[in-house]
PDB file of C-alpha atoms in Angstrom:
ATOM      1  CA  UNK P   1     137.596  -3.651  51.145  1.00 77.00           C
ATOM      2  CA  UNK P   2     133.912  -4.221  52.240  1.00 78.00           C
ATOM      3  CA  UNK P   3     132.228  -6.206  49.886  1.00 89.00           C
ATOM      4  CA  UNK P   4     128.650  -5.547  48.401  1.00 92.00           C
ATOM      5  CA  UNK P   5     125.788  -6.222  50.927  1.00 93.00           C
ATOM      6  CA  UNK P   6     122.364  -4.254  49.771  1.00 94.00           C
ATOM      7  CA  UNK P   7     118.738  -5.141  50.161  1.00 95.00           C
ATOM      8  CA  UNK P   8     115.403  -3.857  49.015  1.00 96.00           C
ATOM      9  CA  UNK P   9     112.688  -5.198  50.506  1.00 96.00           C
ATOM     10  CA  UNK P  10     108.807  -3.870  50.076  1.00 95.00           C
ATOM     11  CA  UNK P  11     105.806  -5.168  51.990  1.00 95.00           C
ATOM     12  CA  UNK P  12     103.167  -4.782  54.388  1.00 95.00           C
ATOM     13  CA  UNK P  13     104.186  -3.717  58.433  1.00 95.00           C
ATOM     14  CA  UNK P  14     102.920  -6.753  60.373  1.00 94.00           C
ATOM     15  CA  UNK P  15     102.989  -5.034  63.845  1.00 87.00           C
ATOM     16  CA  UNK P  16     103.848  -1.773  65.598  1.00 89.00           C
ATOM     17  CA  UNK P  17     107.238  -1.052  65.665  1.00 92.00           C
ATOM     18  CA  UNK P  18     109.017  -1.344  69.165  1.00 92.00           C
ATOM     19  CA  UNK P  19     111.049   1.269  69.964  1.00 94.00           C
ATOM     20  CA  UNK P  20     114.091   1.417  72.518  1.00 94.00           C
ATOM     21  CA  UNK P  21     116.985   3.281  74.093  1.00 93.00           C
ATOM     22  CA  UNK P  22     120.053   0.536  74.783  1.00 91.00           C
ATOM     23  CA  UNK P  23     121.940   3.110  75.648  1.00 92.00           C
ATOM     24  CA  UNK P  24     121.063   7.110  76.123  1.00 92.00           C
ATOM     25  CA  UNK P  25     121.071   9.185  73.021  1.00 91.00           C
ATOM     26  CA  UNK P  26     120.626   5.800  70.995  1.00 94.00           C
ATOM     27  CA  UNK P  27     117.179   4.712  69.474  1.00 95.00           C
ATOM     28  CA  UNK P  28     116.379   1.502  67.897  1.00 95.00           C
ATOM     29  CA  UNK P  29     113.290  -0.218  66.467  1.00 95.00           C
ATOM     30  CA  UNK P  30     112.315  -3.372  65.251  1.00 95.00           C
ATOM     31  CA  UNK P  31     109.447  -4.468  63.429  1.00 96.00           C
ATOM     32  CA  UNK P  32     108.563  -6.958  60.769  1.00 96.00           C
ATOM     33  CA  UNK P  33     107.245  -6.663  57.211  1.00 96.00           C
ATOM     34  CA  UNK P  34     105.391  -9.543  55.418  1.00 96.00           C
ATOM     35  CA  UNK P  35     106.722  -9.831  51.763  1.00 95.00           C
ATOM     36  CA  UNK P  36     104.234 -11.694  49.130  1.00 94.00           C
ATOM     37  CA  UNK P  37     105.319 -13.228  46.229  1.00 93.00           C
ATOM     38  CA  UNK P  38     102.884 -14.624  43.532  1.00 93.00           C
ATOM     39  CA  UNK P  39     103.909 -17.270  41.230  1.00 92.00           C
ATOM     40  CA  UNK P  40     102.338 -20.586  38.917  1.00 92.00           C
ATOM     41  CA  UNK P  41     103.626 -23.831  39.743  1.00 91.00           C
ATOM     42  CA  UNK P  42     104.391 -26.125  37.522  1.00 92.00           C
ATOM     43  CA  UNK P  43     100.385 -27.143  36.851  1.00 92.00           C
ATOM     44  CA  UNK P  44     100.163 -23.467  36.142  1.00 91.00           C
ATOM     45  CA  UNK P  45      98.363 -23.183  39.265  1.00 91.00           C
ATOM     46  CA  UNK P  46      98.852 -19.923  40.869  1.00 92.00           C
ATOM     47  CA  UNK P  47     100.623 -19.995  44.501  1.00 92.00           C
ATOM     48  CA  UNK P  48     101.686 -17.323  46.930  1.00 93.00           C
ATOM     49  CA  UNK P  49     104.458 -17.611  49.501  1.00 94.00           C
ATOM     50  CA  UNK P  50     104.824 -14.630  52.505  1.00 94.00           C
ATOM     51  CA  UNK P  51     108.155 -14.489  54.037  1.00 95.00           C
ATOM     52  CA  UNK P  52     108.435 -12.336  57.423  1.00 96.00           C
ATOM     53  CA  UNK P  53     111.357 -10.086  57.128  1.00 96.00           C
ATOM     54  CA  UNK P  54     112.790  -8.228  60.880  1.00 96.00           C
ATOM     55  CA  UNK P  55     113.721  -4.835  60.203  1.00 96.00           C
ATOM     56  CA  UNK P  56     115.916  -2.517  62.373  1.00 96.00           C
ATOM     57  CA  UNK P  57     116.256   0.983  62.671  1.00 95.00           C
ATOM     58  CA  UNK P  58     118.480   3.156  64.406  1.00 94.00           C
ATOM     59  CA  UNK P  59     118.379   6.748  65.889  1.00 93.00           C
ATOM     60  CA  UNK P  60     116.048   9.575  63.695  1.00 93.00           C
ATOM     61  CA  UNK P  61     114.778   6.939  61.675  1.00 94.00           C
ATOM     62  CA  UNK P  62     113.735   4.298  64.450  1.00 94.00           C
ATOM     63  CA  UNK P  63     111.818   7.398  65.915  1.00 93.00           C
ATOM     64  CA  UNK P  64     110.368   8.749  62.260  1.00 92.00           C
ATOM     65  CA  UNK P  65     109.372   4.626  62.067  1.00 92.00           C
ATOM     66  CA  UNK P  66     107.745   4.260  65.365  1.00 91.00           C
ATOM     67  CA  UNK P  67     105.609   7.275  64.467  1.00 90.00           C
ATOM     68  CA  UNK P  68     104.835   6.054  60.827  1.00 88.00           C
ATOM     69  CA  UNK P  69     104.941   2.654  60.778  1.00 88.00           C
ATOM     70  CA  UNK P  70     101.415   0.914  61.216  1.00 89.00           C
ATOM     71  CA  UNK P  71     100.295  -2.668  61.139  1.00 90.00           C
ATOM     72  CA  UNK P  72      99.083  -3.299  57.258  1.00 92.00           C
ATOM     73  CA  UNK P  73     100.854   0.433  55.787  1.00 93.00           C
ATOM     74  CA  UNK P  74     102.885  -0.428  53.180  1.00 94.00           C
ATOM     75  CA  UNK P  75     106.834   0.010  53.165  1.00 95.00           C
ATOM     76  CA  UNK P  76     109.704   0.059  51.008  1.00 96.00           C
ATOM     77  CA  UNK P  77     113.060  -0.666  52.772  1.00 96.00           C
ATOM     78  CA  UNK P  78     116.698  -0.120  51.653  1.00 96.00           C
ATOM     79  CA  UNK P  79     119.543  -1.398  53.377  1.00 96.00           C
ATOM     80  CA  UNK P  80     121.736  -3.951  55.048  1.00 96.00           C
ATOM     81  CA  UNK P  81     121.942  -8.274  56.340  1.00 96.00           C
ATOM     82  CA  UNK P  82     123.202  -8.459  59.447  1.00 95.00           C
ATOM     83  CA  UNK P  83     123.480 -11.083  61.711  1.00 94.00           C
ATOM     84  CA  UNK P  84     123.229 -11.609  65.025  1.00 92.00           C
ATOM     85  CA  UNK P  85     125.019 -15.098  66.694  1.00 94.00           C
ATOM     86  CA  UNK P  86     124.784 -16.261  69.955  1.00 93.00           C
ATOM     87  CA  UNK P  87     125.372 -19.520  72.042  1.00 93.00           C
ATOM     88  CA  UNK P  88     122.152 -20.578  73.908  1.00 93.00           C
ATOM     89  CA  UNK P  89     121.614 -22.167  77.077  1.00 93.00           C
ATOM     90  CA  UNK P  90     122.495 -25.542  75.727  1.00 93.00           C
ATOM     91  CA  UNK P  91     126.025 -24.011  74.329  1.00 94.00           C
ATOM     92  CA  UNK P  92     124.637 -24.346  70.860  1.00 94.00           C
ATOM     93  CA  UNK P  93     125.117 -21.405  67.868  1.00 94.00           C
ATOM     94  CA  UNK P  94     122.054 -19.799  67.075  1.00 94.00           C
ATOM     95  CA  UNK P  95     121.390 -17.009  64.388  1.00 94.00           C
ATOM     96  CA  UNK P  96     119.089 -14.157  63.057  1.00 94.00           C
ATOM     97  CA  UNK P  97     119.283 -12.484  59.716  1.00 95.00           C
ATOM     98  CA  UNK P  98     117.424  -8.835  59.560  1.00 96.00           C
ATOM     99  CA  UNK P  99     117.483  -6.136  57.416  1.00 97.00           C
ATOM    100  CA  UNK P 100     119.458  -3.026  58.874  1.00 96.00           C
ATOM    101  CA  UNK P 101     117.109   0.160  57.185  1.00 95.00           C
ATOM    102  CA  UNK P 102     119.549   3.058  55.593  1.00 94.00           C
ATOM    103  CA  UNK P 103     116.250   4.128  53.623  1.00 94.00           C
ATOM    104  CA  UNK P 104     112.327   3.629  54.080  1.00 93.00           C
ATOM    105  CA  UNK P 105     109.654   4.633  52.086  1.00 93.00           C
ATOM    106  CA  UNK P 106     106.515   4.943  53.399  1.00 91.00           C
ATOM    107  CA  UNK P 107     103.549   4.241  50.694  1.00 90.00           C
ATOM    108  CA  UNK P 108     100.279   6.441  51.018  1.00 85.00           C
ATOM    109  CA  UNK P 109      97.861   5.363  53.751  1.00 74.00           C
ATOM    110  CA  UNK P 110      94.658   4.626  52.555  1.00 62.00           C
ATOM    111  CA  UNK P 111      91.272   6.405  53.609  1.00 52.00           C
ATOM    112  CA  UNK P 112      88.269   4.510  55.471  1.00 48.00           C
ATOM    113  CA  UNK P 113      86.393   4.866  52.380  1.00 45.00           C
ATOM    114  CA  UNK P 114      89.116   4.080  50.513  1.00 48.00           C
ATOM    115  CA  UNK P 115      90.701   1.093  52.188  1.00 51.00           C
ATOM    116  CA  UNK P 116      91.819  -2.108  50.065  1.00 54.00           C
ATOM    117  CA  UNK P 117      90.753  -5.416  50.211  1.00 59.00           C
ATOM    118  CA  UNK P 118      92.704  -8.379  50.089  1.00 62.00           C
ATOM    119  CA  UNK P 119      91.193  -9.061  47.106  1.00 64.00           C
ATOM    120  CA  UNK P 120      92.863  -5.750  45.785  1.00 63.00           C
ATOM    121  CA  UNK P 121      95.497  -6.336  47.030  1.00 64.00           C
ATOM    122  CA  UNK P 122      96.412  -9.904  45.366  1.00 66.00           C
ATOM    123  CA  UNK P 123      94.985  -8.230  42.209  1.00 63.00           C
ATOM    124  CA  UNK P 124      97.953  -5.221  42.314  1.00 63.00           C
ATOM    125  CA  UNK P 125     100.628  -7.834  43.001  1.00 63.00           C
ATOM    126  CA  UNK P 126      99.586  -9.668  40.177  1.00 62.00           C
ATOM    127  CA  UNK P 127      99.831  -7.176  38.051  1.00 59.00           C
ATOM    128  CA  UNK P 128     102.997  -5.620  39.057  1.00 59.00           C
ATOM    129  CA  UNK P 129     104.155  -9.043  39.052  1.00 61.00           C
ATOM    130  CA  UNK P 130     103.011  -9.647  35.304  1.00 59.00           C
ATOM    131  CA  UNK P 131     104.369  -6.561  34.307  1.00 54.00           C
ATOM    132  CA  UNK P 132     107.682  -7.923  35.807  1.00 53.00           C
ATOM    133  CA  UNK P 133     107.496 -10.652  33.805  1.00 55.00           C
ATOM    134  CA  UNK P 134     106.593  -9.442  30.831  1.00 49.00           C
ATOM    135  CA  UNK P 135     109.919  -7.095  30.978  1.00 42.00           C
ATOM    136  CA  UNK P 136     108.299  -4.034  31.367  1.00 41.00           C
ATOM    137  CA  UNK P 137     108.994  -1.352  33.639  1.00 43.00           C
ATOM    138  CA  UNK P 138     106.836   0.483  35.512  1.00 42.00           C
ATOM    139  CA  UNK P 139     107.255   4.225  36.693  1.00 45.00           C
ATOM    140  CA  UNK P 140     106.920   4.479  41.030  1.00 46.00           C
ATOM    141  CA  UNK P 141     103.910   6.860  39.862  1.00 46.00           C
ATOM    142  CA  UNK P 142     102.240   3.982  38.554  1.00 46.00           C
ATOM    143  CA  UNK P 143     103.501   1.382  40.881  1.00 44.00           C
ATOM    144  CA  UNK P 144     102.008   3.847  43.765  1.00 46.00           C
ATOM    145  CA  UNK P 145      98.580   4.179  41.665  1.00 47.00           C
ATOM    146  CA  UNK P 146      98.331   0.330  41.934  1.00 44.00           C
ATOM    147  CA  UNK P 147      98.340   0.291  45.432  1.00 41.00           C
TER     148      UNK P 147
END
């Protein structure tokens, strides 16, 4: 019996996706999406902490991805860990957690005119995170309008 291994992730692409054929017939890409999280320390000082997630996707996704995906566009991705282990050169284990995509979202790409600052940005988060925390749910309609 497999046991339960699912992950949402939502962030910002970092980088063009790269996209390859291993083997013909057989697509994969890989890029990365920076996650943010906002939070108060203990001096109720507020702190933010970015972790870089690797995503993979295979086949009529990797190529919907390499199309879509561009460096800042937003992203929500559903899917799998997975592992990779190898020995090195030095006959050492080495590893590499990504996320294996099922599902991605794409969110709306902004106009010229329209683009958001960083500013904006941080000011969103912190409001989807206060909602969060404040145990109140917010519709993907509104989520969407905050970004």
């Amino acid at each position: 019996m497999n046991q339960l291994n699912s992950v949402i992730v939502e962030g910002n692409v970092t980088k063009q996706p790269s996209l390859r054929e291993p083997v013909p017939g057989f697509k994969v890409a890989e890029f990365t999406i920076g996650v943010n999280r906002f939070y108060k320390d203990k001096n109720g000082e507020g702190k933010e902490e970015v972790s870089y997630i690797p995503i993979q996707t295979m086949n009529k996704l990797a190529e919907y991805a390499s199309e879509k995906c561009s460096k800042g566009r937003g992203i929500r991705v559903v899917g799998r860990l997975k592992q990779d282990r190898w020995k090195n050169s030095e006959d050492k284990w080495e590893s590499r957690m990504m996320v294996v995509a099922e599902h991605v979202e794409y969110k709306p790409k902004f106009e010229s005119k329209e683009t958001a600052t960083k500013a904006d940005t941080v000011a969103a988060m912190k409001l989807a995170e206060q909602a969060a925390s404040d145990s109140e749910i917010m519709a993907d309609s509104e989520i969407e309008a905050v970004f």
